[in-house]
Tab-separated table of C-alpha atoms in Angstrom:
chain	number	residue	atom	x	y	z
R	1	MET	CA	-137.191	16.881	38.434
R	2	GLY	CA	-136.344	13.870	36.281
R	3	PHE	CA	-138.602	14.559	33.289
R	4	PHE	CA	-138.807	16.861	30.311
R	5	PHE	CA	-141.544	17.833	27.890
R	6	SER	CA	-141.419	16.427	24.380
R	7	GLY	CA	-144.045	16.711	21.677
R	8	CYS	CA	-147.575	16.492	23.041
R	9	GLY	CA	-146.723	14.755	26.338
R	10	HIS	CA	-143.881	14.385	28.772
R	11	LYS	CA	-141.409	11.551	28.600
R	12	PHE	CA	-139.047	10.122	31.186
R	13	PRO	CA	-135.495	9.529	29.889
R	14	ILE	CA	-133.742	6.298	30.905
R	15	GLY	CA	-132.506	6.597	34.491
R	16	SER	CA	-135.021	9.257	35.475
R	17	LEU	CA	-137.345	9.032	38.447
R	18	ALA	CA	-141.112	9.195	38.053
R	19	LEU	CA	-141.378	8.900	41.831
R	20	PRO	CA	-138.271	10.022	43.733
R	21	LEU	CA	-137.562	8.115	46.962
R	22	TYR	CA	-140.716	8.678	49.022
R	23	SER	CA	-140.656	8.217	52.800
R	24	PHE	CA	-144.138	9.409	53.884
R	25	GLU	CA	-142.743	12.309	55.876
R	26	ASN	CA	-141.398	15.808	55.424
R	27	ASN	CA	-138.890	17.065	58.016
R	28	GLY	CA	-140.162	14.487	60.531
R	29	THR	CA	-143.844	15.319	59.952
R	30	PRO	CA	-146.069	12.561	58.459
R	31	GLU	CA	-147.129	13.179	54.835
R	32	LYS	CA	-148.771	11.158	52.066
R	33	GLU	CA	-149.103	13.812	49.377
R	34	GLY	CA	-150.648	12.389	46.198
R	35	TRP	CA	-151.489	8.998	47.765
R	36	LYS	CA	-155.205	8.282	47.877
R	37	GLU	CA	-157.708	6.111	49.784
R	38	ASP	CA	-157.423	4.082	52.995
R	39	GLY	CA	-153.774	4.339	54.100
R	40	ILE	CA	-152.543	6.420	57.005
R	41	CYS	CA	-149.088	7.566	58.059
R	42	TYR	CA	-147.868	5.325	60.864
R	43	LYS	CA	-144.894	5.865	63.189
R	44	ASP	CA	-142.597	3.019	62.089
R	45	ALA	CA	-139.960	2.768	59.367
R	46	PRO	CA	-137.268	0.501	57.939
R	47	PRO	CA	-133.547	1.299	58.288
R	48	GLY	CA	-132.899	4.679	56.664
R	49	GLY	CA	-136.617	5.403	56.391
R	50	GLY	CA	-136.952	8.168	58.958
R	51	SER	CA	-139.813	7.760	61.444
R	52	TRP	CA	-142.981	7.316	59.364
R	53	CYS	CA	-144.376	4.842	56.829
R	54	LEU	CA	-147.721	4.233	55.116
R	55	MET	CA	-150.011	1.670	56.753
R	56	VAL	CA	-152.990	0.116	54.979
R	57	SER	CA	-155.156	-2.095	57.184
R	58	GLY	CA	-158.161	-4.283	56.542
R	59	GLY	CA	-160.393	-6.776	58.256
R	60	GLY	CA	-163.650	-6.929	60.086
R	61	CYS	CA	-166.163	-4.919	58.036
R	62	MET	CA	-163.481	-3.725	55.555
R	63	ASN	CA	-162.718	-6.717	53.314
R	64	ILE	CA	-160.344	-4.905	50.925
R	65	SER	CA	-158.412	-1.748	51.740
R	66	THR	CA	-156.186	0.084	49.256
R	67	ASP	CA	-153.980	3.095	48.820
R	68	TYR	CA	-152.499	4.228	45.512
R	69	LYS	CA	-150.602	6.883	43.593
R	70	VAL	CA	-151.087	7.533	39.859
R	71	ILE	CA	-148.011	8.313	37.741
R	72	ASN	CA	-148.682	9.935	34.336
R	73	GLY	CA	-146.363	10.036	31.314
R	74	ILE	CA	-145.310	6.371	31.317
R	75	LYS	CA	-145.018	4.959	27.769
R	76	ASN	CA	-145.770	1.459	26.489
R	77	GLY	CA	-142.630	-0.686	26.147
R	78	GLU	CA	-140.500	1.237	28.652
R	79	THR	CA	-138.918	-0.757	31.496
R	80	TRP	CA	-139.523	0.522	35.020
R	81	LYS	CA	-138.202	-0.530	38.415
R	82	LEU	CA	-140.317	-0.097	41.538
R	83	THR	CA	-138.345	-0.436	44.783
R	84	PHE	CA	-139.756	-0.267	48.287
R	85	TRP	CA	-139.498	-1.592	51.830
R	86	SER	CA	-142.460	-3.385	53.346
R	87	LYS	CA	-143.701	-5.625	56.134
R	88	GLY	CA	-147.056	-7.041	57.172
R	89	TYR	CA	-149.575	-8.799	54.964
R	90	GLY	CA	-150.798	-7.502	51.623
R	91	LYS	CA	-149.998	-6.952	47.977
R	92	ILE	CA	-147.881	-4.128	46.539
R	93	GLY	CA	-147.083	-3.328	42.929
R	94	TRP	CA	-148.284	-1.439	39.899
R	95	LYS	CA	-151.229	-1.680	37.541
R	96	THR	CA	-151.887	-0.290	34.093
R	97	ASP	CA	-154.872	-0.741	31.804
R	98	SER	CA	-153.128	-3.867	30.394
R	99	GLN	CA	-150.871	-5.200	33.186
R	100	ASP	CA	-150.743	-6.051	36.890
R	101	CYS	CA	-147.275	-6.576	38.459
R	102	ASN	CA	-147.219	-7.192	42.193
R	103	ILE	CA	-145.541	-8.921	45.102
R	104	THR	CA	-147.362	-10.569	47.994
R	105	ILE	CA	-146.027	-9.339	51.325
R	106	SER	CA	-146.068	-11.744	54.275
R	107	SER	CA	-143.418	-10.788	56.812
R	108	SER	CA	-143.335	-9.369	60.317
R	109	ASN	CA	-139.956	-7.726	59.588
R	110	TRP	CA	-139.044	-4.913	57.188
R	111	LYS	CA	-137.628	-6.245	53.880
R	112	SER	CA	-136.679	-4.539	50.620
R	113	TYR	CA	-138.475	-5.517	47.400
R	114	VAL	CA	-138.004	-4.826	43.684
R	115	ILE	CA	-140.334	-5.154	40.712
R	116	GLU	CA	-138.716	-4.492	37.329
R	117	GLU	CA	-140.793	-5.075	34.197
R	118	LYS	CA	-141.418	-3.824	30.695
R	119	VAL	CA	-144.645	-1.826	30.922
R	120	LYS	CA	-147.660	-2.771	28.828
R	121	LEU	CA	-150.330	-0.087	28.527
R	122	LYS	CA	-152.604	1.827	26.157
R	123	LYS	CA	-153.130	4.904	28.337
R	124	ASP	CA	-149.862	6.608	29.486
R	125	GLU	CA	-150.604	6.008	33.163
R	126	LEU	CA	-149.318	3.624	35.823
R	127	THR	CA	-150.780	3.202	39.308
R	128	ILE	CA	-148.629	2.138	42.258
R	129	PHE	CA	-150.852	0.375	44.802
R	130	ILE	CA	-150.931	-1.237	48.235
R	131	GLU	CA	-153.808	-3.662	48.807
R	132	VAL	CA	-154.859	-5.538	51.939
R	133	HIS	CA	-157.457	-8.305	51.957
R	134	GLY	CA	-158.845	-8.527	55.472
R	135	GLY	CA	-161.020	-11.189	56.990
R	136	ILE	CA	-162.337	-11.757	60.467
R	137	ILE	CA	-158.877	-11.010	61.858
R	138	PRO	CA	-157.604	-7.514	60.957
R	139	VAL	CA	-154.287	-7.333	59.082
R	140	ALA	CA	-152.069	-4.477	57.908
R	141	CYS	CA	-149.378	-3.839	55.317
R	142	TYR	CA	-146.680	-1.199	55.847
R	143	VAL	CA	-144.615	0.411	53.079
R	144	ASP	CA	-141.834	2.984	52.975
R	145	LEU	CA	-138.957	4.276	50.820
R	146	VAL	CA	-140.913	3.859	47.580
R	147	GLU	CA	-139.143	4.752	44.324
R	148	LEU	CA	-140.061	4.334	40.639
R	149	ARG	CA	-137.220	4.620	38.093
R	150	ARG	CA	-137.112	4.048	34.349
R	151	THR	CA	-134.329	1.559	33.507
R	152	LYS	CA	-134.807	0.955	29.742
């Protein structure tokens, strides 16, 4: 859905979704298909987000905790918009081999966020990430309703 094959790789037309609205659940059951590393599904969500979100926590013996999802087929120079809801304490955004676009999250309430940038990369791959830097006191970052759409 949202992409077609062209030449030797796939390309996303303007307006298409590389990551359709993702809510970390399927029919009320927690799910984080394709997301990798330290995050777990947690029973909490923003308005319209169902019942579950992704929680990444860190602190104590875990200084940095991450969770991520790799999106292939992104081309250099395209403009992409990452939207999501989040709360807690951490950093959320995307990385490529040539760029790091992120927002620092520091809120005890759910808020919506947007990152829209022209992508710079050499390899046709973009990684959406959630990162938590813990210390002596454990902290967590929660994310839900994640969407990645090509805008230009």
